[in-house]
Amino acid sequence: MRLHRLEIQAFGPFAGAATIDFDDLSEAGLFLLSGATGAGKTSVLDAVCFALYGDVPGDRSQAKRLRSDQADPTTPPRVTLEATLAGRRFRIVRSPAWERPKKRGAGTTTEPAKVTVSERVGPDWQPLSSRLDETGDLVVRLLGLDLTQFTQVAMLPQGRFQAFLRARSDERHRLLQQLFRTGRFEAVERWLRERRIALGHESAAGHQRVADVVSRVSEAAATPLPDHVDVHDLAPAVDDDTLRAWVEACLADAVSGREESQARLTAAGVEEQTARAALEAARADVARRERLVAARQERDVLLGRTAAHRADRARLDAARRAAVVVPWRHQAQAAGAAATRAGAAADAALAAVADRLGEVPDPDRLSALADRSLAAAAEARAQRPHADRLAAVRRALRDNADRRTQLADELGRVQHERAVRPDRVAALRAEVAHARDDARRVDVLTASAQDARSRLDAHEQVVVLRARLQEVRERWLQTREQTFVLKDELLAVQRLRLDGMAAELAVALVVGGCCPVCGSGDHPAKARPAPGAPDAATEKTALNAVADAEVVEHALDQQVRELEQSLAAAEARVGDDPVADLAARLATLQDSLGAALRSAGRLPELEARLSTDERALVDLEHRCDELLAADFRLVGERGGLTQEEATLGAELAAVLGDHPDLDAVHDAHRRTAELCRAAARAAEEARTAAGTQVAADRAVAAAVADAGFEHVADAQAATLEAGALRALDEAVTRHERRLEAVTEVLRDAGPDDAVPLPDVDLLERRHVEVLARVRTAASDVSRYSARTERLAGLLATLDAELAAWAPVRRDHGVVARLSAFVEGKSADNLLKMRLSAYVLAYRLSQVVAAANERLARMSDQRYSLEHTGQRGAGESRGGLSLLVRDDWSGESRDPATLSGGETFVVSLALALGLADVISHEAGGATLDTLFVDEGFGSLDADTLDDVMDTLDSLRDGGRVVGVVSHVAEMRDRIPTQLHVAKHRRGSTVSLRR
């Protein structure tokens, strides 16, 4: 990687645009990036990192505040970097997210981060990507380094040299892991730990399942576990097969108990069958003897009722013959009743017709009267359309009167509105004209008010600027006086140092060393410094104080000039008018402008109202004409309707007679016709009913003779109700059937009826005893069978669970031992070192070897670094500890015991060694530009020479090395300098040679 050009705008302390040409700096190979504290030296390195990776190193990235606070609010922050990466030249333009003013309205809006990557192809730049993620991947792929590695290899950061040297093993472990990307080894540790935990849970679940099966076996067999088996730790019992042997023993006991119970059940079953057969035979004999006794008793009762039985049979026969006569008698009675009712109905119908007509009609003329009445009803119905038309004409006359009344009312309202509307239109026209005049005055009043406000603001600005100018001028004079005093003090210090330079040189002499003035190795009388004599540090302090005072004086002088220019411009804008007159004029203009704006604001509304009223006036004229024409049409229509009403009324009156309407006429004639026809039908029905009654009486007489009775009264006396007849029939049938049944039972009586009855109770007790033994044996068989079946199933389940648990136990044991070993917790791991730390220890040994090559030169062969696998103080694991060996004393000691300068030298060597190893680890990535930030102020002259020689050696192969420092001696030693100067309006960059 080689940097060519860097452009910075509104980034960090750089408010404007700053350009750095690294190609010019690369001619010297070694250059100094100098400037006052806070000027922005480190921000230059931050800009390079931001252009490449979109972020800045260290804690500064947490602030998320990269834009310059001194830049113009509308200037976007931007960093442009041209660099050669992997042999290809790229231009990267990045902008961080920033708050810009809104284009419309007040406030700000967030502008997102942007990036553009272009590659130099021939004379042109060809765009490659504008996506943040693609750009980051491209840079990491080409460099082979991420941001953390880049800052450790190409930019040794300010204040972080000592962090790696004095870090604890775990802190050094995290840093090396980021640099060498050894996360895969920690992933192995994590996987083994997670696998151990997962297998532990799985093994515990398998153990629990086996324990559940064992508990169910103990419950099913009603046998506790052996004393030497712990249900919470079944592994030993599983390993020596004790657990399965115990389950098999429980199963064998259950099988033996089932066989014994089955034998008892078989014997008891045979005995129960014998007892049951004897009991059933005894019960059958007792039942037969009881039936014989009951049959003899019932036979005697039935023979005693023989006479009654014969009488019942005679009554039953007579009732059955009388039942044939009953329907004919009922039919004759019904025919007589019907004839009576028909005669009465005929008389009533004839009387109704007489009441309707006022006279008794001839029954033979009833049909003719009905026909004449129907003809009259039809004639009344034919007159109904005339009646409907008469009703419609009368409704039309009423509607005509109502419409004329409405037209008269509306015509009155329209004529009134037409009379008052012109005055309103004239008033609105006057208001519209006034509003249009006010609208034309708004622009003139606005310009006048703005001019008055601007001049008033200028008055206020003049007062503020005069006070500010007086204050700043006094501070500038004070600072100028202080600068003169500091310069006098600097001259005094320089004179005193020159006077005591011999003593200062004598202090620097060492035993055996040559005098830098005369070259002699003998120093018989060294000069001694006077009390309070200034040294180089005192002169440097005075020089820095003068430089700081000059910077402040220059800044205040610039501020005075700017304030004077601003005051002159403000006084020119004020003019000659007094403040009071301007204020009064502004108030008057604002009042007039407010009134004009309000009036002009009402102009659209007034114009709309005027247009509406003008259209309404025209509409009123048209409406008045329409109403007069409509009233004329209604007068003509009313005359025709009145004449038609008179004609239809005369015709209808002739048809109605005394009836109120045509419906009443029609209903009257229809009713007369209905009464005549009803009377005719009733007379005919009376004649038919009389003939039916005569025929029914003849049929009854024939039925009585056929049934064997002399008179109808005899048949009626023998008749029985249906229920009584069924009861008598059932009693006769039951008597005959019971007599046949008892005769059949007595016919089957045997010769052994005199033998005593068997003892059924005794036989029942014996059967109950045998049956109880059968049930007990069956229960034992069922219990032992269920136990055998369940234990057999549990044994199969146990075998399955043990088979499933065995590989999990085996894998858990292996993984647990391996996890403990790679985590440094196993007794076999003598160094107590994690796997990732072991890998990083090898990398650290490479870093130490590379660092010692430079440390030997920088420390005059005194110090060297040692990598030890032992644990440091307060550490639980070792492998990444560092010691510093002092070859002058032959002892190794903790880096914390080094002095400030020694710590910087050792840290710098370690950082350079780390950079070499990382560069090699990244695939030999070539880094042609290297930056070293700060720390040189703690070195003495000789050590600084050794360090500079080492840094100078880094230029081999065309590498460019930039040293960041504000130490004065560095400015004397490195002629090519990139100077960063800070100002009130932002920092600037300049090249010095």
JSON list of N, CA and C in Angstrom, two decimals, residues 449-505:
[
{"chain": "A", "resi": 449, "resn": "ALA", "atom": "N", "xyz": [-41.07, 48.62, 5.12]},
{"chain": "A", "resi": 449, "resn": "ALA", "atom": "CA", "xyz": [-40.91, 48.06, 6.47]},
{"chain": "A", "resi": 449, "resn": "ALA", "atom": "C", "xyz": [-39.61, 47.28, 6.59]},
{"chain": "A", "resi": 450, "resn": "GLN", "atom": "N", "xyz": [-39.25, 46.52, 5.55]},
{"chain": "A", "resi": 450, "resn": "GLN", "atom": "CA", "xyz": [-37.99, 45.77, 5.59]},
{"chain": "A", "resi": 450, "resn": "GLN", "atom": "C", "xyz": [-36.80, 46.71, 5.66]},
{"chain": "A", "resi": 451, "resn": "ASP", "atom": "N", "xyz": [-36.83, 47.81, 4.92]},
{"chain": "A", "resi": 451, "resn": "ASP", "atom": "CA", "xyz": [-35.72, 48.78, 4.97]},
{"chain": "A", "resi": 451, "resn": "ASP", "atom": "C", "xyz": [-35.61, 49.38, 6.36]},
{"chain": "A", "resi": 452, "resn": "ALA", "atom": "N", "xyz": [-36.74, 49.75, 6.97]},
{"chain": "A", "resi": 452, "resn": "ALA", "atom": "CA", "xyz": [-36.68, 50.34, 8.32]},
{"chain": "A", "resi": 452, "resn": "ALA", "atom": "C", "xyz": [-36.17, 49.31, 9.33]},
{"chain": "A", "resi": 453, "resn": "ARG", "atom": "N", "xyz": [-36.61, 48.05, 9.22]},
{"chain": "A", "resi": 453, "resn": "ARG", "atom": "CA", "xyz": [-36.14, 47.01, 10.15]},
{"chain": "A", "resi": 453, "resn": "ARG", "atom": "C", "xyz": [-34.64, 46.78, 9.99]},
{"chain": "A", "resi": 454, "resn": "SER", "atom": "N", "xyz": [-34.15, 46.75, 8.74]},
{"chain": "A", "resi": 454, "resn": "SER", "atom": "CA", "xyz": [-32.73, 46.54, 8.50]},
{"chain": "A", "resi": 454, "resn": "SER", "atom": "C", "xyz": [-31.89, 47.66, 9.12]},
{"chain": "A", "resi": 455, "resn": "ARG", "atom": "N", "xyz": [-32.37, 48.89, 8.99]},
{"chain": "A", "resi": 455, "resn": "ARG", "atom": "CA", "xyz": [-31.60, 50.01, 9.56]},
{"chain": "A", "resi": 455, "resn": "ARG", "atom": "C", "xyz": [-31.64, 49.98, 11.08]},
{"chain": "A", "resi": 456, "resn": "LEU", "atom": "N", "xyz": [-32.78, 49.58, 11.67]},
{"chain": "A", "resi": 456, "resn": "LEU", "atom": "CA", "xyz": [-32.82, 49.43, 13.13]},
{"chain": "A", "resi": 456, "resn": "LEU", "atom": "C", "xyz": [-31.88, 48.33, 13.60]},
{"chain": "A", "resi": 457, "resn": "ASP", "atom": "N", "xyz": [-31.87, 47.19, 12.89]},
{"chain": "A", "resi": 457, "resn": "ASP", "atom": "CA", "xyz": [-30.94, 46.10, 13.26]},
{"chain": "A", "resi": 457, "resn": "ASP", "atom": "C", "xyz": [-29.51, 46.57, 13.15]},
{"chain": "A", "resi": 458, "resn": "ALA", "atom": "N", "xyz": [-29.21, 47.38, 12.13]},
{"chain": "A", "resi": 458, "resn": "ALA", "atom": "CA", "xyz": [-27.85, 47.90, 11.98]},
{"chain": "A", "resi": 458, "resn": "ALA", "atom": "C", "xyz": [-27.47, 48.79, 13.16]},
{"chain": "A", "resi": 459, "resn": "HIS", "atom": "N", "xyz": [-28.43, 49.59, 13.67]},
{"chain": "A", "resi": 459, "resn": "HIS", "atom": "CA", "xyz": [-28.18, 50.40, 14.86]},
{"chain": "A", "resi": 459, "resn": "HIS", "atom": "C", "xyz": [-27.77, 49.50, 16.03]},
{"chain": "A", "resi": 460, "resn": "GLU", "atom": "N", "xyz": [-28.55, 48.44, 16.27]},
{"chain": "A", "resi": 460, "resn": "GLU", "atom": "CA", "xyz": [-28.24, 47.52, 17.38]},
{"chain": "A", "resi": 460, "resn": "GLU", "atom": "C", "xyz": [-26.90, 46.84, 17.16]},
{"chain": "A", "resi": 461, "resn": "GLN", "atom": "N", "xyz": [-26.61, 46.45, 15.91]},
{"chain": "A", "resi": 461, "resn": "GLN", "atom": "CA", "xyz": [-25.34, 45.77, 15.62]},
{"chain": "A", "resi": 461, "resn": "GLN", "atom": "C", "xyz": [-24.16, 46.70, 15.86]},
{"chain": "A", "resi": 462, "resn": "VAL", "atom": "N", "xyz": [-24.32, 47.99, 15.55]},
{"chain": "A", "resi": 462, "resn": "VAL", "atom": "CA", "xyz": [-23.24, 48.95, 15.78]},
{"chain": "A", "resi": 462, "resn": "VAL", "atom": "C", "xyz": [-22.90, 49.02, 17.27]},
{"chain": "A", "resi": 463, "resn": "VAL", "atom": "N", "xyz": [-23.94, 49.06, 18.12]},
{"chain": "A", "resi": 463, "resn": "VAL", "atom": "CA", "xyz": [-23.69, 49.14, 19.57]},
{"chain": "A", "resi": 463, "resn": "VAL", "atom": "C", "xyz": [-22.94, 47.89, 20.04]},
{"chain": "A", "resi": 464, "resn": "VAL", "atom": "N", "xyz": [-23.41, 46.69, 19.58]},
{"chain": "A", "resi": 464, "resn": "VAL", "atom": "CA", "xyz": [-22.75, 45.45, 20.01]},
{"chain": "A", "resi": 464, "resn": "VAL", "atom": "C", "xyz": [-21.33, 45.37, 19.50]},
{"chain": "A", "resi": 465, "resn": "LEU", "atom": "N", "xyz": [-21.12, 45.73, 18.22]},
{"chain": "A", "resi": 465, "resn": "LEU", "atom": "CA", "xyz": [-19.78, 45.63, 17.64]},
{"chain": "A", "resi": 465, "resn": "LEU", "atom": "C", "xyz": [-18.80, 46.60, 18.30]},
{"chain": "A", "resi": 466, "resn": "ARG", "atom": "N", "xyz": [-19.28, 47.80, 18.64]},
{"chain": "A", "resi": 466, "resn": "ARG", "atom": "CA", "xyz": [-18.38, 48.74, 19.31]},
{"chain": "A", "resi": 466, "resn": "ARG", "atom": "C", "xyz": [-17.92, 48.20, 20.65]},
{"chain": "A", "resi": 467, "resn": "ALA", "atom": "N", "xyz": [-18.86, 47.63, 21.41]},
{"chain": "A", "resi": 467, "resn": "ALA", "atom": "CA", "xyz": [-18.47, 47.07, 22.71]},
{"chain": "A", "resi": 467, "resn": "ALA", "atom": "C", "xyz": [-17.53, 45.89, 22.53]},
{"chain": "A", "resi": 468, "resn": "ARG", "atom": "N", "xyz": [-17.85, 45.00, 21.54]},
{"chain": "A", "resi": 468, "resn": "ARG", "atom": "CA", "xyz": [-17.00, 43.83, 21.31]},
{"chain": "A", "resi": 468, "resn": "ARG", "atom": "C", "xyz": [-15.62, 44.24, 20.84]},
{"chain": "A", "resi": 469, "resn": "LEU", "atom": "N", "xyz": [-15.56, 45.27, 19.95]},
{"chain": "A", "resi": 469, "resn": "LEU", "atom": "CA", "xyz": [-14.26, 45.74, 19.44]},
{"chain": "A", "resi": 469, "resn": "LEU", "atom": "C", "xyz": [-13.42, 46.31, 20.57]},
{"chain": "A", "resi": 470, "resn": "GLN", "atom": "N", "xyz": [-14.04, 47.06, 21.47]},
{"chain": "A", "resi": 470, "resn": "GLN", "atom": "CA", "xyz": [-13.29, 47.62, 22.59]},
{"chain": "A", "resi": 470, "resn": "GLN", "atom": "C", "xyz": [-12.73, 46.50, 23.47]},
{"chain": "A", "resi": 471, "resn": "GLU", "atom": "N", "xyz": [-13.55, 45.48, 23.71]},
{"chain": "A", "resi": 471, "resn": "GLU", "atom": "CA", "xyz": [-13.09, 44.37, 24.56]},
{"chain": "A", "resi": 471, "resn": "GLU", "atom": "C", "xyz": [-11.94, 43.60, 23.92]},
{"chain": "A", "resi": 472, "resn": "VAL", "atom": "N", "xyz": [-12.10, 43.28, 22.63]},
{"chain": "A", "resi": 472, "resn": "VAL", "atom": "CA", "xyz": [-11.05, 42.50, 21.95]},
{"chain": "A", "resi": 472, "resn": "VAL", "atom": "C", "xyz": [-9.78, 43.32, 21.79]},
{"chain": "A", "resi": 473, "resn": "ARG", "atom": "N", "xyz": [-9.90, 44.64, 21.50]},
{"chain": "A", "resi": 473, "resn": "ARG", "atom": "CA", "xyz": [-8.71, 45.47, 21.35]},
{"chain": "A", "resi": 473, "resn": "ARG", "atom": "C", "xyz": [-7.93, 45.52, 22.67]},
{"chain": "A", "resi": 474, "resn": "GLU", "atom": "N", "xyz": [-8.66, 45.60, 23.80]},
{"chain": "A", "resi": 474, "resn": "GLU", "atom": "CA", "xyz": [-7.96, 45.61, 25.10]},
{"chain": "A", "resi": 474, "resn": "GLU", "atom": "C", "xyz": [-7.26, 44.27, 25.33]},
{"chain": "A", "resi": 475, "resn": "ARG", "atom": "N", "xyz": [-7.91, 43.15, 25.00]},
{"chain": "A", "resi": 475, "resn": "ARG", "atom": "CA", "xyz": [-7.26, 41.85, 25.16]},
{"chain": "A", "resi": 475, "resn": "ARG", "atom": "C", "xyz": [-6.05, 41.72, 24.25]},
{"chain": "A", "resi": 476, "resn": "TRP", "atom": "N", "xyz": [-6.16, 42.29, 23.01]},
{"chain": "A", "resi": 476, "resn": "TRP", "atom": "CA", "xyz": [-5.03, 42.22, 22.08]},
{"chain": "A", "resi": 476, "resn": "TRP", "atom": "C", "xyz": [-3.84, 43.02, 22.61]},
{"chain": "A", "resi": 477, "resn": "LEU", "atom": "N", "xyz": [-4.12, 44.21, 23.15]},
{"chain": "A", "resi": 477, "resn": "LEU", "atom": "CA", "xyz": [-3.02, 45.02, 23.70]},
{"chain": "A", "resi": 477, "resn": "LEU", "atom": "C", "xyz": [-2.38, 44.31, 24.88]},
{"chain": "A", "resi": 478, "resn": "GLN", "atom": "N", "xyz": [-3.21, 43.69, 25.74]},
{"chain": "A", "resi": 478, "resn": "GLN", "atom": "CA", "xyz": [-2.65, 42.96, 26.89]},
{"chain": "A", "resi": 478, "resn": "GLN", "atom": "C", "xyz": [-1.80, 41.78, 26.40]},
{"chain": "A", "resi": 479, "resn": "THR", "atom": "N", "xyz": [-2.30, 41.04, 25.43]},
{"chain": "A", "resi": 479, "resn": "THR", "atom": "CA", "xyz": [-1.56, 39.89, 24.92]},
{"chain": "A", "resi": 479, "resn": "THR", "atom": "C", "xyz": [-0.27, 40.34, 24.24]},
{"chain": "A", "resi": 480, "resn": "ARG", "atom": "N", "xyz": [-0.33, 41.47, 23.55]},
{"chain": "A", "resi": 480, "resn": "ARG", "atom": "CA", "xyz": [0.86, 41.98, 22.88]},
{"chain": "A", "resi": 480, "resn": "ARG", "atom": "C", "xyz": [1.92, 42.36, 23.90]},
{"chain": "A", "resi": 481, "resn": "GLU", "atom": "N", "xyz": [1.47, 43.00, 24.97]},
{"chain": "A", "resi": 481, "resn": "GLU", "atom": "CA", "xyz": [2.41, 43.36, 26.04]},
{"chain": "A", "resi": 481, "resn": "GLU", "atom": "C", "xyz": [3.00, 42.10, 26.68]},
{"chain": "A", "resi": 482, "resn": "GLN", "atom": "N", "xyz": [2.14, 41.08, 26.89]},
{"chain": "A", "resi": 482, "resn": "GLN", "atom": "CA", "xyz": [2.62, 39.83, 27.49]},
{"chain": "A", "resi": 482, "resn": "GLN", "atom": "C", "xyz": [3.62, 39.13, 26.58]},
{"chain": "A", "resi": 483, "resn": "THR", "atom": "N", "xyz": [3.37, 39.22, 25.25]},
{"chain": "A", "resi": 483, "resn": "THR", "atom": "CA", "xyz": [4.30, 38.60, 24.30]},
{"chain": "A", "resi": 483, "resn": "THR", "atom": "C", "xyz": [5.68, 39.27, 24.40]},
{"chain": "A", "resi": 484, "resn": "PHE", "atom": "N", "xyz": [5.69, 40.60, 24.51]},
{"chain": "A", "resi": 484, "resn": "PHE", "atom": "CA", "xyz": [6.99, 41.30, 24.66]},
{"chain": "A", "resi": 484, "resn": "PHE", "atom": "C", "xyz": [7.70, 40.83, 25.91]},
{"chain": "A", "resi": 485, "resn": "VAL", "atom": "N", "xyz": [6.92, 40.66, 27.00]},
{"chain": "A", "resi": 485, "resn": "VAL", "atom": "CA", "xyz": [7.54, 40.24, 28.26]},
{"chain": "A", "resi": 485, "resn": "VAL", "atom": "C", "xyz": [8.12, 38.84, 28.10]},
{"chain": "A", "resi": 486, "resn": "LEU", "atom": "N", "xyz": [7.37, 37.92, 27.48]},
{"chain": "A", "resi": 486, "resn": "LEU", "atom": "CA", "xyz": [7.84, 36.55, 27.31]},
{"chain": "A", "resi": 486, "resn": "LEU", "atom": "C", "xyz": [9.07, 36.49, 26.41]},
{"chain": "A", "resi": 487, "resn": "LYS", "atom": "N", "xyz": [9.12, 37.35, 25.38]},
{"chain": "A", "resi": 487, "resn": "LYS", "atom": "CA", "xyz": [10.31, 37.39, 24.52]},
{"chain": "A", "resi": 487, "resn": "LYS", "atom": "C", "xyz": [11.53, 37.86, 25.30]},
{"chain": "A", "resi": 488, "resn": "ASP", "atom": "N", "xyz": [11.34, 38.86, 26.14]},
{"chain": "A", "resi": 488, "resn": "ASP", "atom": "CA", "xyz": [12.46, 39.30, 26.98]},
{"chain": "A", "resi": 488, "resn": "ASP", "atom": "C", "xyz": [12.92, 38.18, 27.88]},
{"chain": "A", "resi": 489, "resn": "GLU", "atom": "N", "xyz": [11.93, 37.42, 28.47]},
{"chain": "A", "resi": 489, "resn": "GLU", "atom": "CA", "xyz": [12.31, 36.29, 29.35]},
{"chain": "A", "resi": 489, "resn": "GLU", "atom": "C", "xyz": [13.05, 35.22, 28.56]},
{"chain": "A", "resi": 490, "resn": "LEU", "atom": "N", "xyz": [12.63, 34.96, 27.31]},
{"chain": "A", "resi": 490, "resn": "LEU", "atom": "CA", "xyz": [13.31, 33.96, 26.47]},
{"chain": "A", "resi": 490, "resn": "LEU", "atom": "C", "xyz": [14.73, 34.39, 26.19]},
{"chain": "A", "resi": 491, "resn": "LEU", "atom": "N", "xyz": [14.92, 35.67, 25.86]},
{"chain": "A", "resi": 491, "resn": "LEU", "atom": "CA", "xyz": [16.28, 36.16, 25.60]},
{"chain": "A", "resi": 491, "resn": "LEU", "atom": "C", "xyz": [17.15, 36.02, 26.85]},
{"chain": "A", "resi": 492, "resn": "ALA", "atom": "N", "xyz": [16.56, 36.30, 28.00]},
{"chain": "A", "resi": 492, "resn": "ALA", "atom": "CA", "xyz": [17.33, 36.17, 29.25]},
{"chain": "A", "resi": 492, "resn": "ALA", "atom": "C", "xyz": [17.72, 34.72, 29.49]},
{"chain": "A", "resi": 493, "resn": "VAL", "atom": "N", "xyz": [16.77, 33.79, 29.25]},
{"chain": "A", "resi": 493, "resn": "VAL", "atom": "CA", "xyz": [17.08, 32.36, 29.44]},
{"chain": "A", "resi": 493, "resn": "VAL", "atom": "C", "xyz": [18.16, 31.92, 28.48]},
{"chain": "A", "resi": 494, "resn": "GLN", "atom": "N", "xyz": [18.08, 32.36, 27.22]},
{"chain": "A", "resi": 494, "resn": "GLN", "atom": "CA", "xyz": [19.09, 31.97, 26.25]},
{"chain": "A", "resi": 494, "resn": "GLN", "atom": "C", "xyz": [20.46, 32.51, 26.61]},
{"chain": "A", "resi": 495, "resn": "ARG", "atom": "N", "xyz": [20.52, 33.75, 27.11]},
{"chain": "A", "resi": 495, "resn": "ARG", "atom": "CA", "xyz": [21.82, 34.30, 27.52]},
{"chain": "A", "resi": 495, "resn": "ARG", "atom": "C", "xyz": [22.38, 33.50, 28.68]},
{"chain": "A", "resi": 496, "resn": "LEU", "atom": "N", "xyz": [21.54, 33.22, 29.68]},
{"chain": "A", "resi": 496, "resn": "LEU", "atom": "CA", "xyz": [22.02, 32.46, 30.83]},
{"chain": "A", "resi": 496, "resn": "LEU", "atom": "C", "xyz": [22.46, 31.06, 30.42]},
{"chain": "A", "resi": 497, "resn": "ARG", "atom": "N", "xyz": [21.75, 30.41, 29.47]},
{"chain": "A", "resi": 497, "resn": "ARG", "atom": "CA", "xyz": [22.15, 29.07, 29.05]},
{"chain": "A", "resi": 497, "resn": "ARG", "atom": "C", "xyz": [23.47, 29.09, 28.32]},
{"chain": "A", "resi": 498, "resn": "LEU", "atom": "N", "xyz": [23.65, 30.17, 27.47]},
{"chain": "A", "resi": 498, "resn": "LEU", "atom": "CA", "xyz": [24.94, 30.28, 26.78]},
{"chain": "A", "resi": 498, "resn": "LEU", "atom": "C", "xyz": [26.07, 30.48, 27.78]},
{"chain": "A", "resi": 499, "resn": "ASP", "atom": "N", "xyz": [25.77, 31.27, 28.81]},
{"chain": "A", "resi": 499, "resn": "ASP", "atom": "CA", "xyz": [26.80, 31.47, 29.84]},
{"chain": "A", "resi": 499, "resn": "ASP", "atom": "C", "xyz": [27.14, 30.16, 30.55]},
{"chain": "A", "resi": 500, "resn": "GLY", "atom": "N", "xyz": [26.19, 29.29, 30.76]},
{"chain": "A", "resi": 500, "resn": "GLY", "atom": "CA", "xyz": [26.44, 28.03, 31.48]},
{"chain": "A", "resi": 500, "resn": "GLY", "atom": "C", "xyz": [26.54, 26.84, 30.57]},
{"chain": "A", "resi": 501, "resn": "MET", "atom": "N", "xyz": [26.85, 27.05, 29.26]},
{"chain": "A", "resi": 501, "resn": "MET", "atom": "CA", "xyz": [26.91, 25.93, 28.32]},
{"chain": "A", "resi": 501, "resn": "MET", "atom": "C", "xyz": [28.03, 24.98, 28.66]},
{"chain": "A", "resi": 502, "resn": "ALA", "atom": "N", "xyz": [29.18, 25.50, 29.20]},
{"chain": "A", "resi": 502, "resn": "ALA", "atom": "CA", "xyz": [30.29, 24.62, 29.56]},
{"chain": "A", "resi": 502, "resn": "ALA", "atom": "C", "xyz": [29.84, 23.62, 30.63]},
{"chain": "A", "resi": 503, "resn": "ALA", "atom": "N", "xyz": [29.12, 24.11, 31.62]},
{"chain": "A", "resi": 503, "resn": "ALA", "atom": "CA", "xyz": [28.65, 23.20, 32.68]},
{"chain": "A", "resi": 503, "resn": "ALA", "atom": "C", "xyz": [27.65, 22.20, 32.12]},
{"chain": "A", "resi": 504, "resn": "GLU", "atom": "N", "xyz": [26.81, 22.64, 31.17]},
{"chain": "A", "resi": 504, "resn": "GLU", "atom": "CA", "xyz": [25.83, 21.71, 30.59]},
{"chain": "A", "resi": 504, "resn": "GLU", "atom": "C", "xyz": [26.52, 20.60, 29.80]},
{"chain": "A", "resi": 505, "resn": "LEU", "atom": "N", "xyz": [27.60, 20.98, 29.07]},
{"chain": "A", "resi": 505, "resn": "LEU", "atom": "CA", "xyz": [28.36, 19.96, 28.34]},
{"chain": "A", "resi": 505, "resn": "LEU", "atom": "C", "xyz": [29.06, 19.03, 29.30]}
]
